[in-house]
mmCIF file with all atom_site columns, C-alpha atoms in Angstrom:
data_model
loop_
_atom_site.group_PDB
_atom_site.id
_atom_site.type_symbol
_atom_site.label_atom_id
_atom_site.label_alt_id
_atom_site.label_comp_id
_atom_site.label_asym_id
_atom_site.label_entity_id
_atom_site.label_seq_id
_atom_site.pdbx_PDB_ins_code
_atom_site.Cartn_x
_atom_site.Cartn_y
_atom_site.Cartn_z
_atom_site.occupancy
_atom_site.B_iso_or_equiv
_atom_site.pdbx_formal_charge
_atom_site.auth_seq_id
_atom_site.auth_comp_id
_atom_site.auth_asym_id
_atom_site.auth_atom_id
_atom_site.pdbx_PDB_model_num
ATOM 1   C CA . UNK A 1 1   ? 170.606 9.104   -32.726 1.00 0.00 ? 293 UNK A CA 1
ATOM 2   C CA . UNK A 1 2   ? 169.400 6.980   -29.862 1.00 0.00 ? 294 UNK A CA 1
ATOM 3   C CA . UNK A 1 3   ? 171.783 5.853   -27.158 1.00 0.00 ? 295 UNK A CA 1
ATOM 4   C CA . UNK A 1 4   ? 170.567 2.618   -25.629 1.00 0.00 ? 296 UNK A CA 1
ATOM 5   C CA . UNK A 1 5   ? 172.685 2.390   -22.483 1.00 0.00 ? 297 UNK A CA 1
ATOM 6   C CA . UNK A 1 6   ? 171.847 -1.155  -21.449 1.00 0.00 ? 298 UNK A CA 1
ATOM 7   C CA . UNK A 1 7   ? 172.047 -2.447  -25.005 1.00 0.00 ? 299 UNK A CA 1
ATOM 8   C CA . UNK A 1 8   ? 175.384 -0.752  -25.640 1.00 0.00 ? 300 UNK A CA 1
ATOM 9   C CA . UNK A 1 9   ? 176.775 -2.346  -22.493 1.00 0.00 ? 301 UNK A CA 1
ATOM 10  C CA . UNK A 1 10  ? 175.632 -5.722  -23.796 1.00 0.00 ? 302 UNK A CA 1
ATOM 11  C CA . UNK A 1 11  ? 177.257 -4.962  -27.154 1.00 0.00 ? 303 UNK A CA 1
ATOM 12  C CA . UNK A 1 12  ? 180.515 -4.032  -25.418 1.00 0.00 ? 304 UNK A CA 1
ATOM 13  C CA . UNK A 1 13  ? 180.538 -7.301  -23.507 1.00 0.00 ? 305 UNK A CA 1
ATOM 14  C CA . UNK A 1 14  ? 179.950 -9.222  -26.738 1.00 0.00 ? 306 UNK A CA 1
ATOM 15  C CA . UNK A 1 15  ? 182.762 -7.331  -28.490 1.00 0.00 ? 307 UNK A CA 1
ATOM 16  C CA . UNK A 1 16  ? 185.142 -8.271  -25.691 1.00 0.00 ? 308 UNK A CA 1
ATOM 17  C CA . UNK A 1 17  ? 184.442 -11.915 -26.521 1.00 0.00 ? 309 UNK A CA 1
ATOM 18  C CA . UNK A 1 18  ? 184.458 -11.495 -30.311 1.00 0.00 ? 310 UNK A CA 1
ATOM 19  C CA . UNK A 1 19  ? 187.359 -13.903 -30.596 1.00 0.00 ? 311 UNK A CA 1
ATOM 20  C CA . UNK A 1 20  ? 184.682 -16.600 -30.712 1.00 0.00 ? 312 UNK A CA 1
ATOM 21  C CA . UNK A 1 21  ? 183.414 -15.248 -34.014 1.00 0.00 ? 313 UNK A CA 1
ATOM 22  C CA . UNK A 1 22  ? 185.669 -17.179 -36.362 1.00 0.00 ? 314 UNK A CA 1
ATOM 23  C CA . UNK A 1 23  ? 185.051 -20.390 -34.433 1.00 0.00 ? 315 UNK A CA 1
ATOM 24  C CA . UNK A 1 24  ? 181.290 -19.869 -34.697 1.00 0.00 ? 316 UNK A CA 1
ATOM 25  C CA . UNK A 1 25  ? 181.416 -19.355 -38.459 1.00 0.00 ? 317 UNK A CA 1
ATOM 26  C CA . UNK A 1 26  ? 184.066 -21.840 -39.487 1.00 0.00 ? 318 UNK A CA 1
ATOM 27  C CA . UNK A 1 27  ? 185.459 -23.898 -36.658 1.00 0.00 ? 319 UNK A CA 1
ATOM 28  C CA . UNK A 1 28  ? 188.979 -23.432 -35.321 1.00 0.00 ? 320 UNK A CA 1
ATOM 29  C CA . UNK A 1 29  ? 190.592 -23.121 -38.760 1.00 0.00 ? 321 UNK A CA 1
ATOM 30  C CA . UNK A 1 30  ? 190.532 -19.299 -38.849 1.00 0.00 ? 322 UNK A CA 1
ATOM 31  C CA . UNK A 1 31  ? 191.827 -16.969 -36.202 1.00 0.00 ? 323 UNK A CA 1
ATOM 32  C CA . UNK A 1 32  ? 189.811 -13.941 -35.159 1.00 0.00 ? 324 UNK A CA 1
ATOM 33  C CA . UNK A 1 33  ? 192.729 -11.557 -34.749 1.00 0.00 ? 325 UNK A CA 1
ATOM 34  C CA . UNK A 1 34  ? 194.361 -12.043 -38.126 1.00 0.00 ? 326 UNK A CA 1
ATOM 35  C CA . UNK A 1 35  ? 194.627 -14.122 -41.259 1.00 0.00 ? 327 UNK A CA 1
ATOM 36  C CA . UNK A 1 36  ? 195.031 -17.828 -40.699 1.00 0.00 ? 328 UNK A CA 1
ATOM 37  C CA . UNK A 1 37  ? 198.317 -19.339 -41.775 1.00 0.00 ? 329 UNK A CA 1
ATOM 38  C CA . UNK A 1 38  ? 198.492 -22.605 -43.729 1.00 0.00 ? 330 UNK A CA 1
ATOM 39  C CA . UNK A 1 39  ? 199.530 -24.289 -40.506 1.00 0.00 ? 331 UNK A CA 1
ATOM 40  C CA . UNK A 1 40  ? 196.316 -23.122 -38.863 1.00 0.00 ? 332 UNK A CA 1
ATOM 41  C CA . UNK A 1 41  ? 193.954 -24.400 -41.537 1.00 0.00 ? 333 UNK A CA 1
ATOM 42  C CA . UNK A 1 42  ? 193.624 -27.656 -43.376 1.00 0.00 ? 334 UNK A CA 1
ATOM 43  C CA . UNK A 1 43  ? 193.035 -26.884 -47.035 1.00 0.00 ? 335 UNK A CA 1
ATOM 44  C CA . UNK A 1 44  ? 190.955 -29.251 -49.158 1.00 0.00 ? 336 UNK A CA 1
ATOM 45  C CA . UNK A 1 45  ? 192.559 -30.774 -52.226 1.00 0.00 ? 337 UNK A CA 1
ATOM 46  C CA . UNK A 1 46  ? 189.934 -29.124 -54.408 1.00 0.00 ? 338 UNK A CA 1
ATOM 47  C CA . UNK A 1 47  ? 189.561 -25.353 -53.682 1.00 0.00 ? 339 UNK A CA 1
ATOM 48  C CA . UNK A 1 48  ? 186.099 -25.433 -55.237 1.00 0.00 ? 340 UNK A CA 1
ATOM 49  C CA . UNK A 1 49  ? 184.977 -27.656 -52.363 1.00 0.00 ? 341 UNK A CA 1
ATOM 50  C CA . UNK A 1 50  ? 186.345 -25.347 -49.655 1.00 0.00 ? 342 UNK A CA 1
ATOM 51  C CA . UNK A 1 51  ? 183.895 -23.987 -47.128 1.00 0.00 ? 343 UNK A CA 1
ATOM 52  C CA . UNK A 1 52  ? 182.046 -20.814 -48.114 1.00 0.00 ? 344 UNK A CA 1
ATOM 53  C CA . UNK A 1 53  ? 181.648 -18.820 -44.910 1.00 0.00 ? 345 UNK A CA 1
ATOM 54  C CA . UNK A 1 54  ? 180.369 -15.779 -46.780 1.00 0.00 ? 346 UNK A CA 1
ATOM 55  C CA . UNK A 1 55  ? 177.499 -17.621 -48.423 1.00 0.00 ? 347 UNK A CA 1
ATOM 56  C CA . UNK A 1 56  ? 176.598 -19.212 -45.083 1.00 0.00 ? 348 UNK A CA 1
ATOM 57  C CA . UNK A 1 57  ? 176.429 -15.768 -43.488 1.00 0.00 ? 349 UNK A CA 1
ATOM 58  C CA . UNK A 1 58  ? 174.460 -14.002 -46.233 1.00 0.00 ? 350 UNK A CA 1
ATOM 59  C CA . UNK A 1 59  ? 172.347 -16.904 -47.522 1.00 0.00 ? 351 UNK A CA 1
ATOM 60  C CA . UNK A 1 60  ? 172.016 -19.437 -44.691 1.00 0.00 ? 352 UNK A CA 1
ATOM 61  C CA . UNK A 1 61  ? 169.449 -21.464 -46.655 1.00 0.00 ? 353 UNK A CA 1
ATOM 62  C CA . UNK A 1 62  ? 170.642 -23.205 -49.850 1.00 0.00 ? 354 UNK A CA 1
ATOM 63  C CA . UNK A 1 63  ? 167.624 -21.963 -51.805 1.00 0.00 ? 355 UNK A CA 1
ATOM 64  C CA . UNK A 1 64  ? 167.635 -18.426 -50.368 1.00 0.00 ? 356 UNK A CA 1
ATOM 65  C CA . UNK A 1 65  ? 166.798 -15.749 -52.960 1.00 0.00 ? 357 UNK A CA 1
ATOM 66  C CA . UNK A 1 66  ? 169.009 -12.851 -53.994 1.00 0.00 ? 358 UNK A CA 1
ATOM 67  C CA . UNK A 1 67  ? 169.162 -9.990  -51.508 1.00 0.00 ? 359 UNK A CA 1
ATOM 68  C CA . UNK A 1 68  ? 168.346 -6.359  -52.267 1.00 0.00 ? 360 UNK A CA 1
ATOM 69  C CA . UNK A 1 69  ? 170.494 -3.397  -51.320 1.00 0.00 ? 361 UNK A CA 1
ATOM 70  C CA . UNK A 1 70  ? 169.368 0.060   -50.176 1.00 0.00 ? 362 UNK A CA 1
ATOM 71  C CA . UNK A 1 71  ? 169.078 1.284   -53.761 1.00 0.00 ? 363 UNK A CA 1
ATOM 72  C CA . UNK A 1 72  ? 166.969 -1.657  -54.903 1.00 0.00 ? 364 UNK A CA 1
ATOM 73  C CA . UNK A 1 73  ? 169.781 -3.500  -56.684 1.00 0.00 ? 365 UNK A CA 1
ATOM 74  C CA . UNK A 1 74  ? 169.904 -7.276  -56.497 1.00 0.00 ? 366 UNK A CA 1
ATOM 75  C CA . UNK A 1 75  ? 172.853 -9.074  -54.919 1.00 0.00 ? 367 UNK A CA 1
ATOM 76  C CA . UNK A 1 76  ? 173.154 -12.842 -55.390 1.00 0.00 ? 368 UNK A CA 1
ATOM 77  C CA . UNK A 1 77  ? 175.855 -15.302 -54.382 1.00 0.00 ? 369 UNK A CA 1
ATOM 78  C CA . UNK A 1 78  ? 177.344 -15.500 -57.921 1.00 0.00 ? 370 UNK A CA 1
ATOM 79  C CA . UNK A 1 79  ? 177.921 -11.724 -57.804 1.00 0.00 ? 371 UNK A CA 1
ATOM 80  C CA . UNK A 1 80  ? 180.469 -12.282 -55.020 1.00 0.00 ? 372 UNK A CA 1
ATOM 81  C CA . UNK A 1 81  ? 182.298 -15.205 -56.590 1.00 0.00 ? 373 UNK A CA 1
ATOM 82  C CA . UNK A 1 82  ? 186.075 -14.623 -56.782 1.00 0.00 ? 374 UNK A CA 1
ATOM 83  C CA . UNK A 1 83  ? 185.700 -11.263 -55.020 1.00 0.00 ? 375 UNK A CA 1
ATOM 84  C CA . UNK A 1 84  ? 187.187 -9.863  -51.834 1.00 0.00 ? 376 UNK A CA 1
ATOM 85  C CA . UNK A 1 85  ? 184.201 -9.029  -49.627 1.00 0.00 ? 377 UNK A CA 1
ATOM 86  C CA . UNK A 1 86  ? 184.021 -6.793  -46.568 1.00 0.00 ? 378 UNK A CA 1
ATOM 87  C CA . UNK A 1 87  ? 180.950 -7.231  -44.363 1.00 0.00 ? 379 UNK A CA 1
ATOM 88  C CA . UNK A 1 88  ? 179.849 -4.849  -41.618 1.00 0.00 ? 380 UNK A CA 1
ATOM 89  C CA . UNK A 1 89  ? 176.559 -4.313  -39.800 1.00 0.00 ? 381 UNK A CA 1
ATOM 90  C CA . UNK A 1 90  ? 174.403 -1.188  -39.716 1.00 0.00 ? 382 UNK A CA 1
ATOM 91  C CA . UNK A 1 91  ? 171.089 0.171   -38.511 1.00 0.00 ? 383 UNK A CA 1
ATOM 92  C CA . UNK A 1 92  ? 169.214 3.371   -39.258 1.00 0.00 ? 384 UNK A CA 1
ATOM 93  C CA . UNK A 1 93  ? 169.121 4.254   -35.553 1.00 0.00 ? 385 UNK A CA 1
ATOM 94  C CA . UNK A 1 94  ? 172.459 2.752   -34.553 1.00 0.00 ? 386 UNK A CA 1
ATOM 95  C CA . UNK A 1 95  ? 174.851 4.307   -32.051 1.00 0.00 ? 387 UNK A CA 1
ATOM 96  C CA . UNK A 1 96  ? 177.535 6.871   -32.829 1.00 0.00 ? 388 UNK A CA 1
ATOM 97  C CA . UNK A 1 97  ? 180.151 4.080   -32.876 1.00 0.00 ? 389 UNK A CA 1
ATOM 98  C CA . UNK A 1 98  ? 178.239 2.372   -35.690 1.00 0.00 ? 390 UNK A CA 1
ATOM 99  C CA . UNK A 1 99  ? 177.950 5.671   -37.567 1.00 0.00 ? 391 UNK A CA 1
ATOM 100 C CA . UNK A 1 100 ? 181.696 6.315   -37.290 1.00 0.00 ? 392 UNK A CA 1
ATOM 101 C CA . UNK A 1 101 ? 182.428 2.744   -38.410 1.00 0.00 ? 393 UNK A CA 1
ATOM 102 C CA . UNK A 1 102 ? 180.194 3.162   -41.465 1.00 0.00 ? 394 UNK A CA 1
ATOM 103 C CA . UNK A 1 103 ? 181.902 6.435   -42.372 1.00 0.00 ? 395 UNK A CA 1
ATOM 104 C CA . UNK A 1 104 ? 185.290 4.734   -42.051 1.00 0.00 ? 396 UNK A CA 1
ATOM 105 C CA . UNK A 1 105 ? 184.188 1.904   -44.350 1.00 0.00 ? 397 UNK A CA 1
ATOM 106 C CA . UNK A 1 106 ? 182.959 4.388   -46.930 1.00 0.00 ? 398 UNK A CA 1
ATOM 107 C CA . UNK A 1 107 ? 186.351 6.108   -46.765 1.00 0.00 ? 399 UNK A CA 1
ATOM 108 C CA . UNK A 1 108 ? 188.127 2.797   -47.320 1.00 0.00 ? 400 UNK A CA 1
ATOM 109 C CA . UNK A 1 109 ? 185.845 1.939   -50.252 1.00 0.00 ? 401 UNK A CA 1
ATOM 110 C CA . UNK A 1 110 ? 186.541 5.278   -51.923 1.00 0.00 ? 402 UNK A CA 1
ATOM 111 C CA . UNK A 1 111 ? 190.300 4.893   -51.368 1.00 0.00 ? 403 UNK A CA 1
ATOM 112 C CA . UNK A 1 112 ? 190.544 1.593   -53.245 1.00 0.00 ? 404 UNK A CA 1
ATOM 113 C CA . UNK A 1 113 ? 192.807 1.923   -56.302 1.00 0.00 ? 405 UNK A CA 1
ATOM 114 C CA . UNK A 1 114 ? 191.345 1.350   -59.742 1.00 0.00 ? 406 UNK A CA 1
ATOM 115 C CA . UNK A 1 115 ? 192.874 -2.132  -59.928 1.00 0.00 ? 407 UNK A CA 1
ATOM 116 C CA . UNK A 1 116 ? 190.885 -3.213  -56.866 1.00 0.00 ? 408 UNK A CA 1
ATOM 117 C CA . UNK A 1 117 ? 187.593 -1.363  -57.192 1.00 0.00 ? 409 UNK A CA 1
ATOM 118 C CA . UNK A 1 118 ? 185.993 -4.020  -59.355 1.00 0.00 ? 410 UNK A CA 1
ATOM 119 C CA . UNK A 1 119 ? 187.499 -6.755  -57.209 1.00 0.00 ? 411 UNK A CA 1
ATOM 120 C CA . UNK A 1 120 ? 186.113 -5.682  -53.821 1.00 0.00 ? 412 UNK A CA 1
ATOM 121 C CA . UNK A 1 121 ? 182.501 -5.611  -52.606 1.00 0.00 ? 413 UNK A CA 1
ATOM 122 C CA . UNK A 1 122 ? 181.749 -3.798  -49.365 1.00 0.00 ? 414 UNK A CA 1
ATOM 123 C CA . UNK A 1 123 ? 178.477 -4.792  -47.726 1.00 0.00 ? 415 UNK A CA 1
ATOM 124 C CA . UNK A 1 124 ? 176.595 -3.520  -44.700 1.00 0.00 ? 416 UNK A CA 1
ATOM 125 C CA . UNK A 1 125 ? 173.868 -5.784  -43.289 1.00 0.00 ? 417 UNK A CA 1
ATOM 126 C CA . UNK A 1 126 ? 170.931 -3.997  -41.684 1.00 0.00 ? 418 UNK A CA 1
ATOM 127 C CA . UNK A 1 127 ? 170.030 -5.385  -38.261 1.00 0.00 ? 419 UNK A CA 1
ATOM 128 C CA . UNK A 1 128 ? 166.889 -3.288  -37.789 1.00 0.00 ? 420 UNK A CA 1
ATOM 129 C CA . UNK A 1 129 ? 164.048 -4.819  -39.842 1.00 0.00 ? 421 UNK A CA 1
ATOM 130 C CA . UNK A 1 130 ? 161.602 -2.033  -38.930 1.00 0.00 ? 422 UNK A CA 1
ATOM 131 C CA . UNK A 1 131 ? 161.012 0.682   -41.501 1.00 0.00 ? 423 UNK A CA 1
ATOM 132 C CA . UNK A 1 132 ? 161.781 -0.917  -44.846 1.00 0.00 ? 424 UNK A CA 1
ATOM 133 C CA . UNK A 1 133 ? 164.286 -0.107  -47.551 1.00 0.00 ? 425 UNK A CA 1
ATOM 134 C CA . UNK A 1 134 ? 163.297 3.564   -47.693 1.00 0.00 ? 426 UNK A CA 1
ATOM 135 C CA . UNK A 1 135 ? 164.497 4.117   -44.142 1.00 0.00 ? 427 UNK A CA 1
ATOM 136 C CA . UNK A 1 136 ? 167.797 2.374   -44.831 1.00 0.00 ? 428 UNK A CA 1
ATOM 137 C CA . UNK A 1 137 ? 168.288 4.356   -48.029 1.00 0.00 ? 429 UNK A CA 1
ATOM 138 C CA . UNK A 1 138 ? 167.642 7.647   -46.211 1.00 0.00 ? 430 UNK A CA 1
ATOM 139 C CA . UNK A 1 139 ? 170.213 6.634   -43.595 1.00 0.00 ? 431 UNK A CA 1
ATOM 140 C CA . UNK A 1 140 ? 172.817 5.822   -46.256 1.00 0.00 ? 432 UNK A CA 1
ATOM 141 C CA . UNK A 1 141 ? 172.159 8.885   -48.401 1.00 0.00 ? 433 UNK A CA 1
ATOM 142 C CA . UNK A 1 142 ? 172.333 11.206  -45.411 1.00 0.00 ? 434 UNK A CA 1
ATOM 143 C CA . UNK A 1 143 ? 175.469 9.644   -43.951 1.00 0.00 ? 435 UNK A CA 1
ATOM 144 C CA . UNK A 1 144 ? 177.709 8.581   -46.837 1.00 0.00 ? 436 UNK A CA 1
ATOM 145 C CA . UNK A 1 145 ? 175.984 10.109  -49.867 1.00 0.00 ? 437 UNK A CA 1
ATOM 146 C CA . UNK A 1 146 ? 174.148 8.758   -52.871 1.00 0.00 ? 438 UNK A CA 1
ATOM 147 C CA . UNK A 1 147 ? 177.399 7.761   -54.589 1.00 0.00 ? 439 UNK A CA 1
ATOM 148 C CA . UNK A 1 148 ? 178.762 5.543   -51.830 1.00 0.00 ? 440 UNK A CA 1
ATOM 149 C CA . UNK A 1 149 ? 180.366 2.279   -52.965 1.00 0.00 ? 441 UNK A CA 1
ATOM 150 C CA . UNK A 1 150 ? 178.844 0.585   -49.907 1.00 0.00 ? 442 UNK A CA 1
ATOM 151 C CA . UNK A 1 151 ? 175.893 -1.748  -50.474 1.00 0.00 ? 443 UNK A CA 1
ATOM 152 C CA . UNK A 1 152 ? 173.560 -1.856  -47.484 1.00 0.00 ? 444 UNK A CA 1
ATOM 153 C CA . UNK A 1 153 ? 171.391 -4.978  -47.436 1.00 0.00 ? 445 UNK A CA 1
ATOM 154 C CA . UNK A 1 154 ? 167.954 -5.238  -45.874 1.00 0.00 ? 446 UNK A CA 1
ATOM 155 C CA . UNK A 1 155 ? 167.115 -8.056  -43.475 1.00 0.00 ? 447 UNK A CA 1
ATOM 156 C CA . UNK A 1 156 ? 163.728 -9.231  -42.277 1.00 0.00 ? 448 UNK A CA 1
ATOM 157 C CA . UNK A 1 157 ? 163.062 -10.234 -38.667 1.00 0.00 ? 449 UNK A CA 1
ATOM 158 C CA . UNK A 1 158 ? 163.823 -13.904 -39.311 1.00 0.00 ? 450 UNK A CA 1
ATOM 159 C CA . UNK A 1 159 ? 167.039 -13.091 -41.139 1.00 0.00 ? 451 UNK A CA 1
ATOM 160 C CA . UNK A 1 160 ? 168.184 -10.761 -38.384 1.00 0.00 ? 452 UNK A CA 1
ATOM 161 C CA . UNK A 1 161 ? 167.501 -13.409 -35.736 1.00 0.00 ? 453 UNK A CA 1
ATOM 162 C CA . UNK A 1 162 ? 169.416 -16.022 -37.749 1.00 0.00 ? 454 UNK A CA 1
ATOM 163 C CA . UNK A 1 163 ? 172.327 -13.628 -38.183 1.00 0.00 ? 455 UNK A CA 1
ATOM 164 C CA . UNK A 1 164 ? 172.494 -12.891 -34.459 1.00 0.00 ? 456 UNK A CA 1
ATOM 165 C CA . UNK A 1 165 ? 172.415 -16.606 -33.696 1.00 0.00 ? 457 UNK A CA 1
ATOM 166 C CA . UNK A 1 166 ? 175.214 -17.385 -36.157 1.00 0.00 ? 458 UNK A CA 1
ATOM 167 C CA . UNK A 1 167 ? 177.421 -14.711 -34.578 1.00 0.00 ? 459 UNK A CA 1
ATOM 168 C CA . UNK A 1 168 ? 176.347 -15.587 -31.034 1.00 0.00 ? 460 UNK A CA 1
ATOM 169 C CA . UNK A 1 169 ? 175.338 -11.952 -30.750 1.00 0.00 ? 461 UNK A CA 1
ATOM 170 C CA . UNK A 1 170 ? 172.884 -11.338 -27.872 1.00 0.00 ? 462 UNK A CA 1
ATOM 171 C CA . UNK A 1 171 ? 169.353 -10.893 -29.182 1.00 0.00 ? 463 UNK A CA 1
ATOM 172 C CA . UNK A 1 172 ? 168.609 -8.316  -26.484 1.00 0.00 ? 464 UNK A CA 1
ATOM 173 C CA . UNK A 1 173 ? 171.259 -6.038  -28.009 1.00 0.00 ? 465 UNK A CA 1
ATOM 174 C CA . UNK A 1 174 ? 169.372 -5.773  -31.314 1.00 0.00 ? 466 UNK A CA 1
ATOM 175 C CA . UNK A 1 175 ? 168.735 -3.649  -33.301 1.00 0.00 ? 467 UNK A CA 1
ATOM 176 C CA . UNK A 1 176 ? 172.159 -2.212  -32.374 1.00 0.00 ? 468 UNK A CA 1
ATOM 177 C CA . UNK A 1 177 ? 174.447 -3.937  -34.896 1.00 0.00 ? 469 UNK A CA 1
ATOM 178 C CA . UNK A 1 178 ? 177.401 -6.142  -33.942 1.00 0.00 ? 470 UNK A CA 1
ATOM 179 C CA . UNK A 1 179 ? 180.524 -3.951  -33.637 1.00 0.00 ? 471 UNK A CA 1
ATOM 180 C CA . UNK A 1 180 ? 182.668 -6.029  -35.958 1.00 0.00 ? 472 UNK A CA 1
ATOM 181 C CA . UNK A 1 181 ? 183.896 -5.931  -39.552 1.00 0.00 ? 473 UNK A CA 1
ATOM 182 C CA . UNK A 1 182 ? 184.567 -9.177  -41.431 1.00 0.00 ? 474 UNK A CA 1
ATOM 183 C CA . UNK A 1 183 ? 186.949 -9.676  -44.352 1.00 0.00 ? 475 UNK A CA 1
ATOM 184 C CA . UNK A 1 184 ? 186.417 -12.651 -46.691 1.00 0.00 ? 476 UNK A CA 1
ATOM 185 C CA . UNK A 1 185 ? 188.860 -14.014 -49.252 1.00 0.00 ? 477 UNK A CA 1
ATOM 186 C CA . UNK A 1 186 ? 188.176 -14.824 -52.898 1.00 0.00 ? 478 UNK A CA 1
ATOM 187 C CA . UNK A 1 187 ? 186.781 -18.248 -52.001 1.00 0.00 ? 479 UNK A CA 1
ATOM 188 C CA . UNK A 1 188 ? 184.371 -16.903 -49.402 1.00 0.00 ? 480 UNK A CA 1
ATOM 189 C CA . UNK A 1 189 ? 186.414 -17.977 -46.396 1.00 0.00 ? 481 UNK A CA 1
ATOM 190 C CA . UNK A 1 190 ? 186.692 -15.607 -43.457 1.00 0.00 ? 482 UNK A CA 1
ATOM 191 C CA . UNK A 1 191 ? 190.218 -14.186 -43.369 1.00 0.00 ? 483 UNK A CA 1
ATOM 192 C CA . UNK A 1 192 ? 190.113 -11.414 -40.765 1.00 0.00 ? 484 UNK A CA 1
ATOM 193 C CA . UNK A 1 193 ? 187.839 -9.837  -38.177 1.00 0.00 ? 485 UNK A CA 1
ATOM 194 C CA . UNK A 1 194 ? 188.177 -6.271  -36.950 1.00 0.00 ? 486 UNK A CA 1
ATOM 195 C CA . UNK A 1 195 ? 186.503 -5.850  -33.592 1.00 0.00 ? 487 UNK A CA 1
ATOM 196 C CA . UNK A 1 196 ? 187.762 -2.546  -32.249 1.00 0.00 ? 488 UNK A CA 1
ATOM 197 C CA . UNK A 1 197 ? 186.642 1.041   -32.704 1.00 0.00 ? 489 UNK A CA 1
ATOM 198 C CA . UNK A 1 198 ? 187.686 3.128   -34.457 1.00 0.00 ? 490 UNK A CA 1
ATOM 199 C CA . UNK A 1 199 ? 188.234 0.900   -37.465 1.00 0.00 ? 491 UNK A CA 1
ATOM 200 C CA . UNK A 1 200 ? 191.852 0.755   -38.615 1.00 0.00 ? 492 UNK A CA 1
ATOM 201 C CA . UNK A 1 201 ? 191.207 1.849   -42.198 1.00 0.00 ? 493 UNK A CA 1
ATOM 202 C CA . UNK A 1 202 ? 194.827 1.764   -43.422 1.00 0.00 ? 494 UNK A CA 1
ATOM 203 C CA . UNK A 1 203 ? 195.226 -1.772  -42.101 1.00 0.00 ? 495 UNK A CA 1
ATOM 204 C CA . UNK A 1 204 ? 192.014 -2.888  -43.807 1.00 0.00 ? 496 UNK A CA 1
ATOM 205 C CA . UNK A 1 205 ? 193.190 -1.388  -47.098 1.00 0.00 ? 497 UNK A CA 1
ATOM 206 C CA . UNK A 1 206 ? 196.513 -3.184  -46.824 1.00 0.00 ? 498 UNK A CA 1
ATOM 207 C CA . UNK A 1 207 ? 194.836 -6.470  -45.903 1.00 0.00 ? 499 UNK A CA 1
ATOM 208 C CA . UNK A 1 208 ? 192.520 -6.197  -48.916 1.00 0.00 ? 500 UNK A CA 1
ATOM 209 C CA . UNK A 1 209 ? 195.470 -5.630  -51.265 1.00 0.00 ? 501 UNK A CA 1
ATOM 210 C CA . UNK A 1 210 ? 197.358 -8.587  -49.813 1.00 0.00 ? 502 UNK A CA 1
ATOM 211 C CA . UNK A 1 211 ? 194.330 -10.876 -49.849 1.00 0.00 ? 503 UNK A CA 1
ATOM 212 C CA . UNK A 1 212 ? 193.759 -10.216 -53.546 1.00 0.00 ? 504 UNK A CA 1
ATOM 213 C CA . UNK A 1 213 ? 196.992 -12.119 -54.254 1.00 0.00 ? 505 UNK A CA 1
ATOM 214 C CA . UNK A 1 214 ? 195.479 -15.330 -52.826 1.00 0.00 ? 506 UNK A CA 1
ATOM 215 C CA . UNK A 1 215 ? 193.550 -16.446 -55.900 1.00 0.00 ? 507 UNK A CA 1
ATOM 216 C CA . UNK A 1 216 ? 192.516 -19.797 -54.423 1.00 0.00 ? 508 UNK A CA 1
ATOM 217 C CA . UNK A 1 217 ? 191.834 -18.543 -50.919 1.00 0.00 ? 509 UNK A CA 1
ATOM 218 C CA . UNK A 1 218 ? 193.928 -17.654 -47.936 1.00 0.00 ? 510 UNK A CA 1
ATOM 219 C CA . UNK A 1 219 ? 195.803 -20.961 -47.825 1.00 0.00 ? 511 UNK A CA 1
ATOM 220 C CA . UNK A 1 220 ? 196.918 -20.918 -51.460 1.00 0.00 ? 512 UNK A CA 1
ATOM 221 C CA . UNK A 1 221 ? 198.921 -17.768 -52.351 1.00 0.00 ? 513 UNK A CA 1
ATOM 222 C CA . UNK A 1 222 ? 199.728 -17.311 -56.024 1.00 0.00 ? 514 UNK A CA 1
ATOM 223 C CA . UNK A 1 223 ? 202.496 -14.767 -55.642 1.00 0.00 ? 515 UNK A CA 1
ATOM 224 C CA . UNK A 1 224 ? 200.614 -12.275 -57.824 1.00 0.00 ? 516 UNK A CA 1
ATOM 225 C CA . UNK A 1 225 ? 200.667 -8.645  -56.816 1.00 0.00 ? 517 UNK A CA 1
ATOM 226 C CA . UNK A 1 226 ? 197.784 -6.209  -56.734 1.00 0.00 ? 518 UNK A CA 1
ATOM 227 C CA . UNK A 1 227 ? 200.238 -3.313  -56.861 1.00 0.00 ? 519 UNK A CA 1
ATOM 228 C CA . UNK A 1 228 ? 201.390 -1.047  -54.042 1.00 0.00 ? 520 UNK A CA 1
ATOM 229 C CA . UNK A 1 229 ? 199.229 -0.936  -50.956 1.00 0.00 ? 521 UNK A CA 1
ATOM 230 C CA . UNK A 1 230 ? 196.585 1.815   -51.207 1.00 0.00 ? 522 UNK A CA 1
ATOM 231 C CA . UNK A 1 231 ? 196.560 4.653   -48.707 1.00 0.00 ? 523 UNK A CA 1
ATOM 232 C CA . UNK A 1 232 ? 193.835 6.706   -47.080 1.00 0.00 ? 524 UNK A CA 1
#
């Protein structure tokens, strides 16, 4: 592990201001500290026309191709339709805080009950374009095992720069990944950001279970239940 003192200080300063994140991605409709309430967000008459923050983050260009995870599997926008998606950021040489966060996410993914496992996709976006997929796969296999439910996605230099810009993450802090976890609802709208370490795994599990009941997005609850909240 490499500890980049100056870069980690920059990352810490960015994390302290991470409340800007939801505004950067979506405008003031979504709060950074918790799920937005209907009073906080104007919902379009047609849910199909609602903003898709997730697609904007993962595929900023309308004609962007499918992405490839650390095991060579394709991931395209339709694969995430009507799914709860958790997005974090990783790097093969990231700091111990990033390593601990990745381990916590793997623990959450493995703790999902059967009713939710096919409904939730947990993604880690690589912010270190050097080294290729083999390096990212070695990182994942060594840290969380070959059977991890996490899908770590490669990024090229241009994609990493675009990601940093969209999050207002300081370029000089790269390749250390942004210390934040994002939770998206079934319509691709950002519902929650988690910006503190260590990650509150039980809270994330509970939020996932609750968010599953919002079939048409955060502003349109259906009253359905995904069962009792899972536990770690």
